[in-house]
Coordinates of C-alpha atoms in Angstrom, one line a residue:
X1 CA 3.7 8.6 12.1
X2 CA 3.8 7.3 8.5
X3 CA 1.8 9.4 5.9
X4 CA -1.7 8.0 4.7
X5 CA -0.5 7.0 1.3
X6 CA 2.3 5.3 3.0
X7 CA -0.4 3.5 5.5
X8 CA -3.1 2.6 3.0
X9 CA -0.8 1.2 0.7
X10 CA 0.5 -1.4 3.4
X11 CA -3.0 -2.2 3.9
X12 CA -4.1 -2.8 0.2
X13 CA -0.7 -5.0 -0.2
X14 CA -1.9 -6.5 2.9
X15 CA -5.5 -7.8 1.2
X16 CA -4.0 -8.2 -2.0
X17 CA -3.2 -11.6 -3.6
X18 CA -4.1 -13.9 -1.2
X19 CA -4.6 -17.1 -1.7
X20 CA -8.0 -18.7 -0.9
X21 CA -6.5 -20.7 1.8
X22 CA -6.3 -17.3 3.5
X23 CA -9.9 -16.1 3.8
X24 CA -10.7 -17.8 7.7
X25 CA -7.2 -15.8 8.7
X26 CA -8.1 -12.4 7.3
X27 CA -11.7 -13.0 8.7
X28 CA -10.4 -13.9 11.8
X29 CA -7.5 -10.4 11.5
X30 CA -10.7 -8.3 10.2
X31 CA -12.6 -9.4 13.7
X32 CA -9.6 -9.0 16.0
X33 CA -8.9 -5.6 14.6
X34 CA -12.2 -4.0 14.3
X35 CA -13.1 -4.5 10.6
X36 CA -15.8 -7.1 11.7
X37 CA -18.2 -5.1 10.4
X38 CA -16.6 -4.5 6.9
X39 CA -16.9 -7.4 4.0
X40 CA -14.0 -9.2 3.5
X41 CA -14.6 -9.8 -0.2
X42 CA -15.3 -5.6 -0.6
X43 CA -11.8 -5.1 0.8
X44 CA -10.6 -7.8 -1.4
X45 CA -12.5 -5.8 -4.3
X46 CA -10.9 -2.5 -3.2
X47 CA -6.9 -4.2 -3.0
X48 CA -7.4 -6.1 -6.4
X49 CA -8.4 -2.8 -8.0
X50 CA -5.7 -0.5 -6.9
X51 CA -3.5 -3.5 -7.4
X52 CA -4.8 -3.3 -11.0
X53 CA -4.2 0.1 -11.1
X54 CA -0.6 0.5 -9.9
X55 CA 1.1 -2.5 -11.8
X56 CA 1.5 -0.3 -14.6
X57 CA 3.2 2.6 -12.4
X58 CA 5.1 -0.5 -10.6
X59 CA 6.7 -2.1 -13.5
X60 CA 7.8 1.1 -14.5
X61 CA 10.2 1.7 -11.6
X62 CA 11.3 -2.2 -11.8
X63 CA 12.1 -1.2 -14.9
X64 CA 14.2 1.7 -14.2
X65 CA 16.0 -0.1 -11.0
X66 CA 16.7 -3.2 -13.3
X67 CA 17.9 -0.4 -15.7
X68 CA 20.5 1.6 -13.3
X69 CA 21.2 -1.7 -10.7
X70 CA 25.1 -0.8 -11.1
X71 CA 24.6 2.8 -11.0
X72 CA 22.1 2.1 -7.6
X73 CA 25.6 1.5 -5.5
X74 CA 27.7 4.7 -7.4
X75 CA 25.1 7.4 -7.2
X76 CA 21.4 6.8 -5.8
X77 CA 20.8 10.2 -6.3
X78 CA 20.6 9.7 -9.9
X79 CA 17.9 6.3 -9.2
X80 CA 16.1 8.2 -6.7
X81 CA 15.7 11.6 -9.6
X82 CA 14.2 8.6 -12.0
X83 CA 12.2 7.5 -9.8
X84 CA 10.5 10.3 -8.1
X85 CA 8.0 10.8 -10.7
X86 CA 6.9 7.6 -10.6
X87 CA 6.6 7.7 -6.8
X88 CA 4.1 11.2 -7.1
X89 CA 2.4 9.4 -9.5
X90 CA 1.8 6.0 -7.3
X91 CA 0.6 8.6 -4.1
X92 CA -1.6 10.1 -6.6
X93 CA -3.2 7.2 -7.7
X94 CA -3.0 6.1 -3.6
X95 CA -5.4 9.1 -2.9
X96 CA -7.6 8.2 -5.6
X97 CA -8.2 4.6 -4.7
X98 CA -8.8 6.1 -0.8
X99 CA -11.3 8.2 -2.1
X100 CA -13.0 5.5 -3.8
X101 CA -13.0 3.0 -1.0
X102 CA -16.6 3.8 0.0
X103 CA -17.8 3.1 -3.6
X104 CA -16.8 -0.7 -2.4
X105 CA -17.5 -0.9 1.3
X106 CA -20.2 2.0 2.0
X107 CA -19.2 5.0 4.1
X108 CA -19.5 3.5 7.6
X109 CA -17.0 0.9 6.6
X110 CA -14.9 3.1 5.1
X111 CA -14.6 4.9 8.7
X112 CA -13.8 1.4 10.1
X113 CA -11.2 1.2 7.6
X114 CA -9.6 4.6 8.3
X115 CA -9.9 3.8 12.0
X116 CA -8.1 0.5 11.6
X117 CA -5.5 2.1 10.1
X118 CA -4.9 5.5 12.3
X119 CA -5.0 3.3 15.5
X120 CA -3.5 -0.2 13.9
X121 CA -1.3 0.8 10.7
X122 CA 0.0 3.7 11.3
X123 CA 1.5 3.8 15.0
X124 CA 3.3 0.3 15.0
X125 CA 4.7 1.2 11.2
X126 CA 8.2 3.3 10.7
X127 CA 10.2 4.4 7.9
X128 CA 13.2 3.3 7.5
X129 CA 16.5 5.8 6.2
X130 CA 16.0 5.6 2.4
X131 CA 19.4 3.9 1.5
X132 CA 18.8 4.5 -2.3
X133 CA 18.2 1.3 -2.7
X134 CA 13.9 1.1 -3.1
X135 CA 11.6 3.5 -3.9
X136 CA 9.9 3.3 -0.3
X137 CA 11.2 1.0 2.7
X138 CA 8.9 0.8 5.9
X139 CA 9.4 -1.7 9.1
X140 CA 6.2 -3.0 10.7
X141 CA 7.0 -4.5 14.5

Protein backbone atom coordinates (compact mmCIF):
# COMPACT_ATOMS: atom_id res chain seq x y z
CA UNK A 1 0.00 0.00 0.00
CA UNK A 2 1.02 3.69 -0.65
CA UNK A 3 2.51 5.51 2.42
CA UNK A 4 0.27 8.10 4.41
CA UNK A 5 2.04 11.05 3.05
CA UNK A 6 1.67 9.61 -0.29
CA UNK A 7 -2.30 8.99 0.46
CA UNK A 8 -3.16 12.26 2.18
CA UNK A 9 -1.54 14.25 -0.29
CA UNK A 10 -3.95 12.71 -3.08
CA UNK A 11 -6.64 13.61 -0.93
CA UNK A 12 -5.80 17.33 -0.16
CA UNK A 13 -5.10 17.69 -4.09
CA UNK A 14 -8.33 16.05 -4.38
CA UNK A 15 -10.34 19.07 -2.22
CA UNK A 16 -8.07 21.56 -3.42
CA UNK A 17 -9.00 24.25 -6.06
CA UNK A 18 -12.22 23.41 -6.90
CA UNK A 19 -14.32 25.37 -8.47
CA UNK A 20 -17.71 26.33 -6.88
CA UNK A 21 -19.57 24.46 -9.58
CA UNK A 22 -18.11 21.52 -7.69
CA UNK A 23 -19.55 21.68 -4.17
CA UNK A 24 -23.09 19.33 -4.89
CA UNK A 25 -20.31 16.64 -6.45
CA UNK A 26 -17.89 16.58 -3.54
CA UNK A 27 -21.03 16.54 -1.21
CA UNK A 28 -22.45 14.03 -3.01
CA UNK A 29 -18.42 11.87 -3.03
CA UNK A 30 -18.18 12.98 0.86
CA UNK A 31 -21.78 10.96 1.40
CA UNK A 32 -20.97 7.99 -0.93
CA UNK A 33 -17.66 7.53 0.74
CA UNK A 34 -18.35 7.95 4.37
CA UNK A 35 -17.25 11.56 5.05
CA UNK A 36 -21.07 12.50 5.49
CA UNK A 37 -20.43 13.37 8.64
CA UNK A 38 -17.37 15.69 7.98
CA UNK A 39 -17.89 19.52 6.66
CA UNK A 40 -17.26 19.97 3.32
CA UNK A 41 -16.09 23.58 3.70
CA UNK A 42 -13.54 22.30 6.87
CA UNK A 43 -11.94 19.93 4.41
CA UNK A 44 -11.82 22.63 1.92
CA UNK A 45 -10.18 24.72 4.90
CA UNK A 46 -7.70 21.98 5.58
CA UNK A 47 -6.63 21.39 1.38
CA UNK A 48 -6.42 25.38 0.89
CA UNK A 49 -4.01 25.54 3.86
CA UNK A 50 -1.54 22.86 3.05
CA UNK A 51 -2.04 23.99 -0.50
CA UNK A 52 -0.74 27.36 0.99
CA UNK A 53 1.83 25.75 2.55
CA UNK A 54 3.51 23.58 -0.11
CA UNK A 55 3.53 26.09 -3.13
CA UNK A 56 6.53 27.40 -1.83
CA UNK A 57 8.27 23.83 -1.49
CA UNK A 58 6.40 23.14 -5.06
CA UNK A 59 7.76 25.81 -7.07
CA UNK A 60 11.00 25.01 -5.92
CA UNK A 61 11.30 21.59 -7.57
CA UNK A 62 9.45 23.16 -10.84
CA UNK A 63 12.16 25.14 -10.64
CA UNK A 64 14.85 22.80 -10.49
CA UNK A 65 13.13 20.28 -13.27
CA UNK A 66 12.64 23.43 -15.59
CA UNK A 67 16.41 23.97 -14.59
CA UNK A 68 17.94 20.30 -15.56
CA UNK A 69 14.85 19.32 -18.33
CA UNK A 70 17.82 18.22 -20.84
CA UNK A 71 19.86 16.74 -18.12
CA UNK A 72 16.20 14.78 -16.89
CA UNK A 73 16.74 12.26 -20.14
CA UNK A 74 20.97 11.95 -19.64
CA UNK A 75 21.14 11.27 -16.01
CA UNK A 76 17.89 11.37 -13.56
CA UNK A 77 20.05 10.52 -10.94
CA UNK A 78 21.46 13.80 -10.83
CA UNK A 79 17.35 15.50 -10.87
CA UNK A 80 16.28 12.94 -8.53
CA UNK A 81 19.74 14.04 -5.81
CA UNK A 82 18.19 17.89 -6.34
CA UNK A 83 15.26 17.01 -5.67
CA UNK A 84 15.26 14.76 -2.69
CA UNK A 85 15.45 17.46 -0.29
CA UNK A 86 12.66 19.09 -1.42
CA UNK A 87 10.66 15.85 -1.38
CA UNK A 88 11.69 15.22 2.70
CA UNK A 89 10.73 18.56 3.10
CA UNK A 90 7.02 18.28 1.32
CA UNK A 91 6.45 14.76 3.57
CA UNK A 92 7.42 16.77 6.48
CA UNK A 93 5.28 19.46 6.00
CA UNK A 94 2.57 16.35 4.87
CA UNK A 95 2.81 15.05 8.52
CA UNK A 96 2.34 18.38 9.91
CA UNK A 97 -0.76 19.37 8.05
CA UNK A 98 -2.17 15.54 9.12
CA UNK A 99 -1.58 16.38 12.55
CA UNK A 100 -3.42 19.45 12.31
CA UNK A 101 -6.46 18.23 10.51
CA UNK A 102 -8.45 17.92 13.70
CA UNK A 103 -7.78 21.69 14.45
CA UNK A 104 -10.30 22.08 11.27
CA UNK A 105 -12.72 19.15 11.42
CA UNK A 106 -12.72 18.01 15.20
CA UNK A 107 -11.25 14.65 16.17
CA UNK A 108 -14.16 12.39 15.18
CA UNK A 109 -13.96 13.72 11.78
CA UNK A 110 -10.57 13.43 11.54
CA UNK A 111 -11.05 9.53 12.16
CA UNK A 112 -13.63 9.62 9.27
CA UNK A 113 -10.96 11.11 7.31
CA UNK A 114 -8.21 8.64 8.11
CA UNK A 115 -10.81 5.86 7.57
CA UNK A 116 -11.75 7.22 4.19
CA UNK A 117 -8.44 7.04 3.30
CA UNK A 118 -7.02 3.47 4.75
CA UNK A 119 -10.16 1.78 3.25
CA UNK A 120 -10.75 4.33 -0.02
CA UNK A 121 -7.21 5.97 -0.87
CA UNK A 122 -4.97 3.87 -0.10
CA UNK A 123 -5.87 0.28 -1.47
CA UNK A 124 -7.11 1.33 -5.08
CA UNK A 125 -3.79 3.71 -5.33
CA UNK A 126 -0.18 2.34 -6.68
CA UNK A 127 3.03 3.67 -7.37
CA UNK A 128 4.29 3.67 -10.37
CA UNK A 129 8.36 2.84 -11.28
CA UNK A 130 9.96 6.34 -10.69
CA UNK A 131 11.21 6.93 -14.30
CA UNK A 132 13.19 10.08 -13.19
CA UNK A 133 10.99 12.03 -14.72
CA UNK A 134 8.65 13.61 -11.53
CA UNK A 135 9.28 13.82 -8.08
CA UNK A 136 6.34 11.31 -7.21
CA UNK A 137 4.12 9.41 -9.90
CA UNK A 138 0.98 7.40 -8.43
CA UNK A 139 -2.01 5.56 -10.61
CA UNK A 140 -5.41 5.68 -9.04
CA UNK A 141 -7.91 2.79 -10.91
Amino acid sequence: MIPDVVAYELFLNFFSNRAPNERAKLQAYCKQTGLAGVDLDSIFAVANYYQQQVAPINARAQAIRESNRGSMMQDPMIVKAQLAPIAAEKAALVQEVIAKIPNFVGTGRASAIRQHIDDRIRPHTKIVPDSGMSQTQTQTP
